[in-house]
Coordinates of C-alpha atoms and ligand atoms in Angstrom, one line a residue:
X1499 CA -114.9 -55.9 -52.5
X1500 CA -113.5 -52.4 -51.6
X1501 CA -114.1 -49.1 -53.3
X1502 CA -111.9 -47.2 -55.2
X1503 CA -110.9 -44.8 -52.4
X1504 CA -111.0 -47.5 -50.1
X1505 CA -108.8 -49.5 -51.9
X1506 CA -106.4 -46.6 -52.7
X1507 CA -105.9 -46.1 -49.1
X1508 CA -105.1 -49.4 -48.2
X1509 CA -102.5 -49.7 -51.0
X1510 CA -101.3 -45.9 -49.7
X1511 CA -100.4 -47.4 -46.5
X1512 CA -99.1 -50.7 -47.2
X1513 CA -96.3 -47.9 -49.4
X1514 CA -97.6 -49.3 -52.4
X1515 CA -98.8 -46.1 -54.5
X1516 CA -96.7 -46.8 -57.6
X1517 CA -99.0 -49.7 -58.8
X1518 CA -101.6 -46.5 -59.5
X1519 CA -98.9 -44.6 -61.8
X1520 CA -100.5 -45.1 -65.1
X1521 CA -104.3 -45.1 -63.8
X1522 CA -105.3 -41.7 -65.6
X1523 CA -104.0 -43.1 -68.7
X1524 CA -106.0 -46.1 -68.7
X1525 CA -109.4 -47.0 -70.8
X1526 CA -112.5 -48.8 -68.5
X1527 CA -111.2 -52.1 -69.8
X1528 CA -107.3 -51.1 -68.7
X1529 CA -108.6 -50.0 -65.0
X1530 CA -111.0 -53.0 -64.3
X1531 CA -108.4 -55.6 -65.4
X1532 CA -105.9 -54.0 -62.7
X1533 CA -108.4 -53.2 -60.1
X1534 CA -109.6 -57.1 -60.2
X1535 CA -105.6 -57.9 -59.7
X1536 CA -105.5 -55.3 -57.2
X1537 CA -108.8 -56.6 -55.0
X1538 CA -106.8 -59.7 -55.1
X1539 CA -104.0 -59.3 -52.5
X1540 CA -104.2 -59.1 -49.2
X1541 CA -102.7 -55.2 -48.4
X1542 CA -102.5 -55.2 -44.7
X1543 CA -99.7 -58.8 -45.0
X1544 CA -97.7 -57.1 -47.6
X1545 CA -95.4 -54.4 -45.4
X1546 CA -94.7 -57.4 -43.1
X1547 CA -93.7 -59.7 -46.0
X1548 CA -91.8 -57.2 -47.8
X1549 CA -89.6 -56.7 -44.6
X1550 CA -89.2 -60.2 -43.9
X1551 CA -88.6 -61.7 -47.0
X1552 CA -87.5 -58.8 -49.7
X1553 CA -85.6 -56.1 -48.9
X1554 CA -83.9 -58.2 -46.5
X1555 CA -83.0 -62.5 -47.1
X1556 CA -84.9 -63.9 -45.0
X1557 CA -83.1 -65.9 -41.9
X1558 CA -83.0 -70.0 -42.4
X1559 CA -83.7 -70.6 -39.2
X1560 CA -83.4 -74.5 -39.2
X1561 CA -84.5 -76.4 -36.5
X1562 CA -81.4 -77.2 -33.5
X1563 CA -83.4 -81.2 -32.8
X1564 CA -83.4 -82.2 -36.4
X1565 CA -83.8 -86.2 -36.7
X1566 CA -84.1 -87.7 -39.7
X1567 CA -87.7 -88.6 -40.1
X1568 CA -89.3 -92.8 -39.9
X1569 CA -90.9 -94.2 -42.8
X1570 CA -92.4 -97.5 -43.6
X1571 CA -89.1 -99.4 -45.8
X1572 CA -89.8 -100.3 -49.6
X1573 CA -89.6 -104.4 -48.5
X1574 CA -91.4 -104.9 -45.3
X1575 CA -88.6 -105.5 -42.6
X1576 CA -90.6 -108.3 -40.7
X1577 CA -93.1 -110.4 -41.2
X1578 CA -95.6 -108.3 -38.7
X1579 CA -94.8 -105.4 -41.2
X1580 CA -95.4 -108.3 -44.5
X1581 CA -99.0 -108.5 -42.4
X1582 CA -99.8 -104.7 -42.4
X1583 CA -98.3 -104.2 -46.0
X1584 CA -100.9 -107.0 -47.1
X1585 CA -103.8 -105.4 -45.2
X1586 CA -102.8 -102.2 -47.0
X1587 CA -102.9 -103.2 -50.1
X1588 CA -106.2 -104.9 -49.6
X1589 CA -107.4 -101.7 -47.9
X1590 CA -106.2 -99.8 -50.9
X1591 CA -108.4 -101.6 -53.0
X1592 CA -111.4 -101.4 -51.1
X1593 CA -111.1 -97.3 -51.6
X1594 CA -110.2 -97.7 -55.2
X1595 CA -113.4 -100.1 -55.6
X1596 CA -115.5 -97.8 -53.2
X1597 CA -114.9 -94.4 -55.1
X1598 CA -112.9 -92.7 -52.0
X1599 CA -110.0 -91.7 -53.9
X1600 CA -109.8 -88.7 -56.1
X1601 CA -106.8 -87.8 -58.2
X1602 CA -104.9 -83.8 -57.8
X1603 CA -102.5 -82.5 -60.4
X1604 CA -100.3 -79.4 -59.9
X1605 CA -99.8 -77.9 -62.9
X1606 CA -99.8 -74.2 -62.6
X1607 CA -96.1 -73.4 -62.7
X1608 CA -94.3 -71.9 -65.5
X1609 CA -92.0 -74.7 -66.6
X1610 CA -89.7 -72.0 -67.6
X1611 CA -86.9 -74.1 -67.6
X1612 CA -88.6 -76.8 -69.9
X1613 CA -88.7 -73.5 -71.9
X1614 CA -91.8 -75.2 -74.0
X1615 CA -94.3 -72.8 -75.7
X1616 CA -97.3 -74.2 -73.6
X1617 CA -98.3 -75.9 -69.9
X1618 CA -96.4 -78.5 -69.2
X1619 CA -98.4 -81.2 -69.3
X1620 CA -99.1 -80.8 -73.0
X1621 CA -95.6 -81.0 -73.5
X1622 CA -95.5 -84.7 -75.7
X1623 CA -93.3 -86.7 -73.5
X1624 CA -94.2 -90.3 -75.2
X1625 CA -90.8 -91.6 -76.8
X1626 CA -92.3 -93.5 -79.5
X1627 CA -96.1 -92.0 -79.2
X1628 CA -95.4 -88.3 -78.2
X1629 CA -98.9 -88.6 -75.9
X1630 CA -98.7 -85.6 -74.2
X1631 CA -98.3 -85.8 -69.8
X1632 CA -101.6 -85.4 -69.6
X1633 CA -102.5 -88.1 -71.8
X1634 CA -100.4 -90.5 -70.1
X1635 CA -102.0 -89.6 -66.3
X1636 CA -105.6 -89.8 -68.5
X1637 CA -104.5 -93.3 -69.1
X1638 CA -103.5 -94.4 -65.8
X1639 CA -106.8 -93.3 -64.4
X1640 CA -108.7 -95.2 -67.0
X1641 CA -106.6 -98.1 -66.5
X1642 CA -107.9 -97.9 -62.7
X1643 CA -111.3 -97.3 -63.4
X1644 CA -111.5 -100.6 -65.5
X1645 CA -109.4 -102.7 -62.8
X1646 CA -111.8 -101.2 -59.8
X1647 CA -114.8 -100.6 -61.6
X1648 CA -115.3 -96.9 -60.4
X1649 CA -114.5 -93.4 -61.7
X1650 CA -112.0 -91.9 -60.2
X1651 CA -112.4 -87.5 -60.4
X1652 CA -109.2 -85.7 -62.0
X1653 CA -108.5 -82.2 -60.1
X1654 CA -106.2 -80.4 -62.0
X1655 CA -104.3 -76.8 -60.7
X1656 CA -103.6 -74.1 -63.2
X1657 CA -102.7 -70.9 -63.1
X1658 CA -104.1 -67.8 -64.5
X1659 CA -101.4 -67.8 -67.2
X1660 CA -101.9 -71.3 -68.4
X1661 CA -105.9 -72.3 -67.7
X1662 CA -107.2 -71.5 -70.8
X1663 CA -104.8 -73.5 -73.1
X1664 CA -105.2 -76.4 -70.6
X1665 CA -108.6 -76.9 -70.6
X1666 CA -109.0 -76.6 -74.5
X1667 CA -106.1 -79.1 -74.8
X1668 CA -108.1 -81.4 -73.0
X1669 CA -111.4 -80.5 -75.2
X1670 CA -109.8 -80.7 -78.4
X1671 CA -108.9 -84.2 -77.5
X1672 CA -111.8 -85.1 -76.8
X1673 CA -111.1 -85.3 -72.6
X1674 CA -108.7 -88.3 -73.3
X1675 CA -111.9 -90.6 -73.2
X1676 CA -112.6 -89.6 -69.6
X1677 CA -116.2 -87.8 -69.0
X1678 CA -116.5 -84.3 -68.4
X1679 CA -117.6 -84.7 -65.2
X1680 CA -115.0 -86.2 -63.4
X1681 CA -112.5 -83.5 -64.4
X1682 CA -112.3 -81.0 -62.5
X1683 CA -110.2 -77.9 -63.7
X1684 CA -109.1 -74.9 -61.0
X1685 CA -106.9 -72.2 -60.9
X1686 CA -104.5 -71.4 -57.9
X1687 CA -103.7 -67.3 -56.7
X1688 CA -101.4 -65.0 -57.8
X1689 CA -98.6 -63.2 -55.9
X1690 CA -96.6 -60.0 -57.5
X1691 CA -93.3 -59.8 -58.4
X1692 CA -91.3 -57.0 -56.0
X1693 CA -88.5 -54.9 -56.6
X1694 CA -85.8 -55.4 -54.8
X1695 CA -86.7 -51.6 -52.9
X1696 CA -89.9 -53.5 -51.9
X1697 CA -92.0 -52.3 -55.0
X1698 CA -94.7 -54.4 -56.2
X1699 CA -93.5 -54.6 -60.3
X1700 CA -96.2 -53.7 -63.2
X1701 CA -95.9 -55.9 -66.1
X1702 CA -97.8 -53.1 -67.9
X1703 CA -100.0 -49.8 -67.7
X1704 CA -102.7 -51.9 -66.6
X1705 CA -101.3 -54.9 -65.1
X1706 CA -98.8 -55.7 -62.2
X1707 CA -95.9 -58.4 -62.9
X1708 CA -98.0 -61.8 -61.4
X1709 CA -96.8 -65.0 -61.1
X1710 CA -98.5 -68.4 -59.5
X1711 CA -97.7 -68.2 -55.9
X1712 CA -96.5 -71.8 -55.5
X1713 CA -97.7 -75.1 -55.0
X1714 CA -98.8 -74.9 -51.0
X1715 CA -101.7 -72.3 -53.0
X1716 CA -103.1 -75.7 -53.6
X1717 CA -104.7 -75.9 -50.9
X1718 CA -106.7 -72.5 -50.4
X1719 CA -107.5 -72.7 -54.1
X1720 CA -109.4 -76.2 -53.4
X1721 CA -110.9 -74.2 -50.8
X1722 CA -111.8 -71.5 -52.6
X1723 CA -112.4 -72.7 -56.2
X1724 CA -115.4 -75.4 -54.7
X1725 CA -113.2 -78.4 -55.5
X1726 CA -113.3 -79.5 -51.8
X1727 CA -117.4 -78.9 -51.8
X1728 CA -117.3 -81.4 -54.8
X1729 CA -115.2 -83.6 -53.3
X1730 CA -117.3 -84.1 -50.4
X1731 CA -120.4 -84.0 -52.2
X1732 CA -118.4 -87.3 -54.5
X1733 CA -117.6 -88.5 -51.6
X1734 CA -113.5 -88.4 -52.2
X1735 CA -111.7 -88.3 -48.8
X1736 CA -108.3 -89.7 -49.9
X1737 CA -106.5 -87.6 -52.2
X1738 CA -103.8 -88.3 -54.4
X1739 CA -101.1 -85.7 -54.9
X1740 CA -98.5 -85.4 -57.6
X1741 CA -96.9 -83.1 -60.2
X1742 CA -97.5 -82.6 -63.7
X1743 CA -94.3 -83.0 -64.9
X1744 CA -93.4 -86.7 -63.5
X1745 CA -95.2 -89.1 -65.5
X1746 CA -94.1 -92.8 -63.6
X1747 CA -95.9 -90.7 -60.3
X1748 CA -97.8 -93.8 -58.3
X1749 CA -101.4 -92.1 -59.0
X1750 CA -102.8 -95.4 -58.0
X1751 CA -101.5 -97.1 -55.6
X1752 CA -103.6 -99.6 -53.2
X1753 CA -100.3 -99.8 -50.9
X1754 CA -99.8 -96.1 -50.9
X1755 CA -103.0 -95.3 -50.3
X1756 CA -104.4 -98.4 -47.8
X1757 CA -101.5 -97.0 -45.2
X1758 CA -102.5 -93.5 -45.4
X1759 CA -106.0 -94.8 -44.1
X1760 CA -105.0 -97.1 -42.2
X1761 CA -102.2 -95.0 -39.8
X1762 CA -104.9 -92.3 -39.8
X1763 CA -102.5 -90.2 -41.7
X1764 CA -103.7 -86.7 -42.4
X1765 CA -100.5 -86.1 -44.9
X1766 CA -98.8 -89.2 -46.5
X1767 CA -95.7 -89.2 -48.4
X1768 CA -93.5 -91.0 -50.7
X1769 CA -89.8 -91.2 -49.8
X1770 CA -86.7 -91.8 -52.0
X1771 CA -83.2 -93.3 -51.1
X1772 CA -81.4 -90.3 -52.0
X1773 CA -78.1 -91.0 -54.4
X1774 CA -76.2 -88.9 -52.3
X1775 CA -75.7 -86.7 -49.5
X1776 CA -76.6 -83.3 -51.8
X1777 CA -78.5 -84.5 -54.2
X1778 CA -81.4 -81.9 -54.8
X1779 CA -84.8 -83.2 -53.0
X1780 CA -85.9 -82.1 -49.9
X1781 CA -84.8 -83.9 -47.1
X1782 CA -87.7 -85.8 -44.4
X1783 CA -86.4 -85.1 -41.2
X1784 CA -88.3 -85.0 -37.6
X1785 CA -88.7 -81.6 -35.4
X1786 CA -90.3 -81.1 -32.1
X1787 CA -92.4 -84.6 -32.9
X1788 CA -93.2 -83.1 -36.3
X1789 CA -92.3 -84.0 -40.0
X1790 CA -90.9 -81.1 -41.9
X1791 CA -89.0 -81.2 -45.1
X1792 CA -85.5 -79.4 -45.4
X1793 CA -84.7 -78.3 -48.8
X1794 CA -81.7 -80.0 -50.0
X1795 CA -79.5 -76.0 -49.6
X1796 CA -80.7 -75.8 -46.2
X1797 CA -79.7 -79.2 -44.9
X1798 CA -76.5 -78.2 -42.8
X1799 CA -73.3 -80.0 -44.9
X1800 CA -72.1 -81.6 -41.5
X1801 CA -75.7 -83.2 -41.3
X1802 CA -76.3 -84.2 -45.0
X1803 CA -73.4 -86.2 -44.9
X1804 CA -73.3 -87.8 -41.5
X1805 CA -74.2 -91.8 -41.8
X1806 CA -75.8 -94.5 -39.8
X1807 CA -73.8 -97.8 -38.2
X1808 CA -74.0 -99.7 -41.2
X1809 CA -73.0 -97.1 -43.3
X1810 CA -76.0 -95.3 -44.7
X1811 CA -77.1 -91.8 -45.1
X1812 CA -79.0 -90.7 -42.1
X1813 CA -80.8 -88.4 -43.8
X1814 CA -82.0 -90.4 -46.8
X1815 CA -85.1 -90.2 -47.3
X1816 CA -85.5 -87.5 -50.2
X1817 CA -88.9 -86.1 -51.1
X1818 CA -90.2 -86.6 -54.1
X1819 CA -93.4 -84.9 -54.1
X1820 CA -95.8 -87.4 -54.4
X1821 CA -98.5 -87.4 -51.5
X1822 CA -101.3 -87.7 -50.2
X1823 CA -104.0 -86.0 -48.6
X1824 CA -106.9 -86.7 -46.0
X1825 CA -109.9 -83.9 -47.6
X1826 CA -110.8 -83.8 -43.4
X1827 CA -107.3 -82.1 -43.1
X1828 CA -107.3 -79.7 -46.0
X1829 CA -110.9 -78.5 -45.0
X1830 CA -109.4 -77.9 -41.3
X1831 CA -106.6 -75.8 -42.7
X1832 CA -108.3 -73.8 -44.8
X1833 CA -111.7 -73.5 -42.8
X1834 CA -111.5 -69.6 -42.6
X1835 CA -110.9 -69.5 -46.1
X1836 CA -107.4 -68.0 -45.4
X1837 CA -104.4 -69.9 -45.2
X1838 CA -100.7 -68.8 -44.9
X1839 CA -97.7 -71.3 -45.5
X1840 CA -94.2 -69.7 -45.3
X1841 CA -93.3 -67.4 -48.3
X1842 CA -89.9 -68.9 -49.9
X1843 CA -88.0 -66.6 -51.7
X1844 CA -86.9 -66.5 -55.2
X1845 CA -84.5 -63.9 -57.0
X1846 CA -85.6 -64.3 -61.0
X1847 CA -85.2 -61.9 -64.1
X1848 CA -88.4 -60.0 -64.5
X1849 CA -89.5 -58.0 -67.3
X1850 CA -91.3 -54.7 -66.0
X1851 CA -92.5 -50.9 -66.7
X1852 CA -90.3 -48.3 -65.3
X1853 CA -91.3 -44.7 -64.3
X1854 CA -91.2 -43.7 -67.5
X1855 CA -93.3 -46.3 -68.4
X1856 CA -91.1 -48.2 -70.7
X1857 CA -90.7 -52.0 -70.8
X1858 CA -87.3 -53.2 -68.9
X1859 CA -85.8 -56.9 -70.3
X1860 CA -83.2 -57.4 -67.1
X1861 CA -80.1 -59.2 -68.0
X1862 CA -79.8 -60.0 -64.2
X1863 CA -82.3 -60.9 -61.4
X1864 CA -84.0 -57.9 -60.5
X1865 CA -87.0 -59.2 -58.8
X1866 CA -87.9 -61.0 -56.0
X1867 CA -91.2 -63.5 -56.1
X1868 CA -92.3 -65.8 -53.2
X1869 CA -94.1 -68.6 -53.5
X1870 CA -95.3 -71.1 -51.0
X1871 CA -94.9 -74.7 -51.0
X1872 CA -97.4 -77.7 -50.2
X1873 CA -94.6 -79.6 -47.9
X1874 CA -94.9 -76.8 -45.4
X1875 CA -98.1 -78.6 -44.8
X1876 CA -96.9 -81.5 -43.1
X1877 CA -95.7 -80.1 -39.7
X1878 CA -99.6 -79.0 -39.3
X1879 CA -100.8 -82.7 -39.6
X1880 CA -101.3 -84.4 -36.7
X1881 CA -100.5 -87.7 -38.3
X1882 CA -98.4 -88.2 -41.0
X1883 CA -97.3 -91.2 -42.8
X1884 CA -94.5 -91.9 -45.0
X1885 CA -93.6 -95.0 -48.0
X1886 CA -90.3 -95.8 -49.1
X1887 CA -91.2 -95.7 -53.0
X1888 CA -89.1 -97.6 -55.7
X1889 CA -87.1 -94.8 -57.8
X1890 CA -86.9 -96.6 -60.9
X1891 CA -90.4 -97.2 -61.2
X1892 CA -92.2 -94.0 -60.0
X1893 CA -89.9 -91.0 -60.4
X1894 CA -89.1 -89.4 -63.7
X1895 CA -89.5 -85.8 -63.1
X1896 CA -89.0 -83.5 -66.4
X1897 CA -87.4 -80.4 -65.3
X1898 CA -85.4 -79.6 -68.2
X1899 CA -84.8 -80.1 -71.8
X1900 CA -81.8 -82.4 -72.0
X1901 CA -79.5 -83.5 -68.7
X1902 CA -80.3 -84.2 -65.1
X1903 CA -84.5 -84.2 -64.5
X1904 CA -85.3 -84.2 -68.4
X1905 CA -87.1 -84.7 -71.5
X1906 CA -84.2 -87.3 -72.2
X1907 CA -84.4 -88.8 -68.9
X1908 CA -87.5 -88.9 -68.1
X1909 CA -88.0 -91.0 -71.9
X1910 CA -85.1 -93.4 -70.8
X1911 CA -87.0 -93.8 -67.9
X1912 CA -90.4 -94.5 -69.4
X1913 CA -88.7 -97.2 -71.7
X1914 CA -86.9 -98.8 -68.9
X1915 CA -89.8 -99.4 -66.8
X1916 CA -92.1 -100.8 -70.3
X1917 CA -89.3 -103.0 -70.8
X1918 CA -89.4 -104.5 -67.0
X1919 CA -93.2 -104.7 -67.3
X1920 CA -92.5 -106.7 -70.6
X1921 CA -89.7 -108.6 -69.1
X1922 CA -92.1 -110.1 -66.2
X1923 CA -94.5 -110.7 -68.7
X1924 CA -92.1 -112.9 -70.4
X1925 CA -91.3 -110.7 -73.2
X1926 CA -87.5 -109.9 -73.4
X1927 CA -86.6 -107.4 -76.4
X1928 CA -84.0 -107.8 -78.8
X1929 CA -80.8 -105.4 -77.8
X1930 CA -81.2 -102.2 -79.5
X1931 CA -85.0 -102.0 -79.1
X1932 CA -87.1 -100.0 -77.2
X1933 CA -91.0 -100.3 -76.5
X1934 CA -93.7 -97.5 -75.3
X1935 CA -96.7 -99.3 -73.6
X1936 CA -99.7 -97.3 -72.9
X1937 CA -100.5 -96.7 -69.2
X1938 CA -103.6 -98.7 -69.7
X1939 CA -101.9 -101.8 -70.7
X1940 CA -101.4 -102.6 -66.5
X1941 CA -99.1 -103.3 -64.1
X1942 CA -99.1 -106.9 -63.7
X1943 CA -97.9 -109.2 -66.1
X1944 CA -101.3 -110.9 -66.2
X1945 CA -102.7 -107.7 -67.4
X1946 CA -100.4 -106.7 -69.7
X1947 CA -100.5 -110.4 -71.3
X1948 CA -104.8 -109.5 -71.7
X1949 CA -104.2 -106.1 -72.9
X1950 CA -101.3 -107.2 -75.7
X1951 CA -103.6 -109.8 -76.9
X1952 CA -106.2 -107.2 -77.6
X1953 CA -103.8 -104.9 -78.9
X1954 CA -101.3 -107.3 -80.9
X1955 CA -99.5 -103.8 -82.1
X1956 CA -97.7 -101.3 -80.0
X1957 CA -95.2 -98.8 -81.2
X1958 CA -91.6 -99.7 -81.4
X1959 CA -88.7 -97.0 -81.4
Ligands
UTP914 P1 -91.5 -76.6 -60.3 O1 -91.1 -76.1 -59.0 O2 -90.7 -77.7 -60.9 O3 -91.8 -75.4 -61.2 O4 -93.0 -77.2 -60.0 P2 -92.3 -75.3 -62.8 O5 -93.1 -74.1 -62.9 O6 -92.9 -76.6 -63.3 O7 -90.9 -75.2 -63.5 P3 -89.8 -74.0 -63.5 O8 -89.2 -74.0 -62.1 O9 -90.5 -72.7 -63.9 O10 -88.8 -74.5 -64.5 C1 -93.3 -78.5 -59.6 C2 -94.7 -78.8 -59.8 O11 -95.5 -77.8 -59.1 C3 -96.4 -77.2 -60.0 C4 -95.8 -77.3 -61.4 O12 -96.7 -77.1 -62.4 C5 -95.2 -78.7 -61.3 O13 -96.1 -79.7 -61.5 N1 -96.5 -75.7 -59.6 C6 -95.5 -75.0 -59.3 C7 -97.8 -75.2 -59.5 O14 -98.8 -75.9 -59.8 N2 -97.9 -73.9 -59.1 C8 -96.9 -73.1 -58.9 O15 -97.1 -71.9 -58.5 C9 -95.6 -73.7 -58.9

């Protein structure tokens, strides 16, 4: 921790005075709570940054030997393949049964375009129930712990701005009926909003404009927050990545999971057959003998849309953020206890204090934020493995209130998958009718026969 003076002159150089405009009108309370944002950021990057990737839009340099990347097909191709599936999935279960895999929920970003008055995943996305996000991973983890007879240990990411309310939703229900123990609650860094001149924003006398600084602050923040200590001390090596906001995510997959370990993957992924050449998910593609993701605006048009022989997309394989993670891999990256990913830029309406110390309410974007993301980690694996996933049944991302990525969609999708998990179990519903089943009711139709019989009653919509 740096001294005053110290710290004045290393904000001085990186050009950076203005944050200190208010400072003699501020209380003790006023000055600690900015001087603890303050210690936070690392001075000497932020010139650097501010060049690259503020005043000026940063160049997209994409890669001139972009291939589109392999991954292991939903239906294995061969029946050598049929063989490796089935030892994956057995494999899968063994670190289920054996306690190795842990579970890692993002959920530090601002939903802003959910626009709900709270984090995310208390947002009640249950058709019929309105059980909240969280509520519905809480259930697919106990459903797992009673299949494989082990615990599994919930990390969960906030942010600054949303960790409170998070972990006193999950008290005032009572921790969803998992233990305290095996959740696991951290929060990820901050980064400042800049001006389009370069200046950092303040938000008010005593605070500058923060947001969360993106999902690739996972990784430091596991670092930093002792998550990874506890992991090793659990003994979770295998850790399973996904987003708050996408419900159907495969947290527990013995497939998923059994090829990670068994291709000595570092960073897994799950792929989707993109619907089209431009549809918005990142794009797996192959550089210099290394997977990277494209973002869907980067991907060049001539590219997106070129096709294979028979017809497909080349580049099909669409991420949708579902991974996971060797702990040997993230403790290599972040073994300094410093990690950089690429800054990606954002231009957003930010509220702020001008000179004159009153509060702005832009119209248009005025601000520029940069946040890094957790794909950026996959060209520093050495291995990397990746699973053609089934659309319908894992992805139902809930972007926006009503539309594309929704509350409404994601619902329709929730009911459409119950209603094929029904279906197998022999159970067709009358047209018109719609049925929530509870995470922990299974996957198979074995156990979701068991699990009715228990619970004769479920909620019809
Ligand atoms: P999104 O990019 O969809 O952002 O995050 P968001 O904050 O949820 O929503 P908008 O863009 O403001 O509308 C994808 C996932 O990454 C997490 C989110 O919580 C979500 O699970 N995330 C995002 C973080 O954990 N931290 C961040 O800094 C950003």
């Amino acid at each position: 921790m740096n001294t005053l003076p110290e710290l004045q002159r290393r904000i001085e150089a990186a050009g950076q005075s203005q944050v200190f405009r208010f400072w003699n009108e501020l209380d003790a309370d006023g000055r600690a709570k900015l001087l603890g944002q303050l210690q936070e950021i690392d001075w000497e990057q932020i010139p650097a940054l501010v060049a690259a990737g503020v005043v000026q839009r940063p160049d997209n340099v994409i890669p001139a030997d972009l291939e589109p990347a392999v991954f292991f097909p939903r239906q294995p191709a061969d029946p050598a393949q049929q063989e490796r599936y089935s030892q994956a999935v057995k494999r899968g279960e063994e670190l289920f049964r054996s306690g190795r895999v842990a579970a890692l929920t993002v959920a530090g970003g601002q939903g802003t375009r959910l626009g709900f008055d709270g984090p995310k995943g208390t947002y009640p996305i249950g058709p019929a129930s309105g059980r909240s996000l969280f509520q519905y991973f809480a259930e697919t983890l106990l459903y797992a712990e009673r299949k494989y007879g082990r615990r599994i240990n919930w990390y969960i990411m906030t942010s600054q701005l949303n960790h409170r309310a998070t972990v006193d939703f999950f008290a005032s229900h009572n921790f969803f009926g998992l233990t305290e123990e095996q959740l696991f609650f951290f929060s990820q860094g901050m980064m400042p909003a800049f001006g389009t001149d370069g200046r950092i924003l303040l938000d008010a006398k005593d605070s500058l404009a923060l947001a969360p600084n993106g999902h690739g602050g996972t990784l430091l923040a596991l670092r930093r927050s002792g998550a990874l200590d506890k992991m090793a001390r659990d003994g979770n090596d295998v850790i399973s990545y996904f987003q708050v906001d996408n419900p159907l995510a495969p947290v527990v997959c013995p497939l998923f999971a059994g090829l990670h370990d068994l291709e000595g993957s570092e960073l897994s992924a799950i792929s989707l057959t993109k619907t089209g050449p431009f549809e918005k998910l990142g794009n797996f593609c192959l550089s210099g003998g290394r997977v990277h993701i494209i973002e869907y605006s980067d991907l060049p048009a001539e590219l997106a849309e070129s096709r294979d022989a028979d017809g497909q997309l080349r580049f099909r394989a669409g991420s949708p953020a579902i991974h996971i993670f060797s702990r040997a891999f993230i403790e290599r990256l972040t073994a300094d206890g410093r990690l950089q990913l690429p800054w990606h830029r954002a231009d957003k309406k930010v509220p702020y204090l001008n000179e004159a110390g009153e509060r702005v309410e832009p119209a248009e974007p005025n601000a520029v934020k940069l946040e890094s993301f957790i794909f950026d980690a996959l060209p520093l694996a050495a291995r990397t493995m990746i699973l053609e996933g089934d659309r319908d049944e894992m992805f139902a991302p809930t972007k926006n209130k009503t539309g594309v990525d929704s509350v409404e969609s994601c619902r329709q999708s929730i009911l459409a998958r119950d209603a094929r998990r029904l279906a197998a179990a022999g159970i067709t519903l009358p047209p018109g009718v719609a049925v929530e089943l509870s995470p922990l009711a299974g996957d198979t139709a074995g156990e979701l026969a068991a699990y009715l019989a228990e619970h004769p009653v479920v909620t019809a919509w």
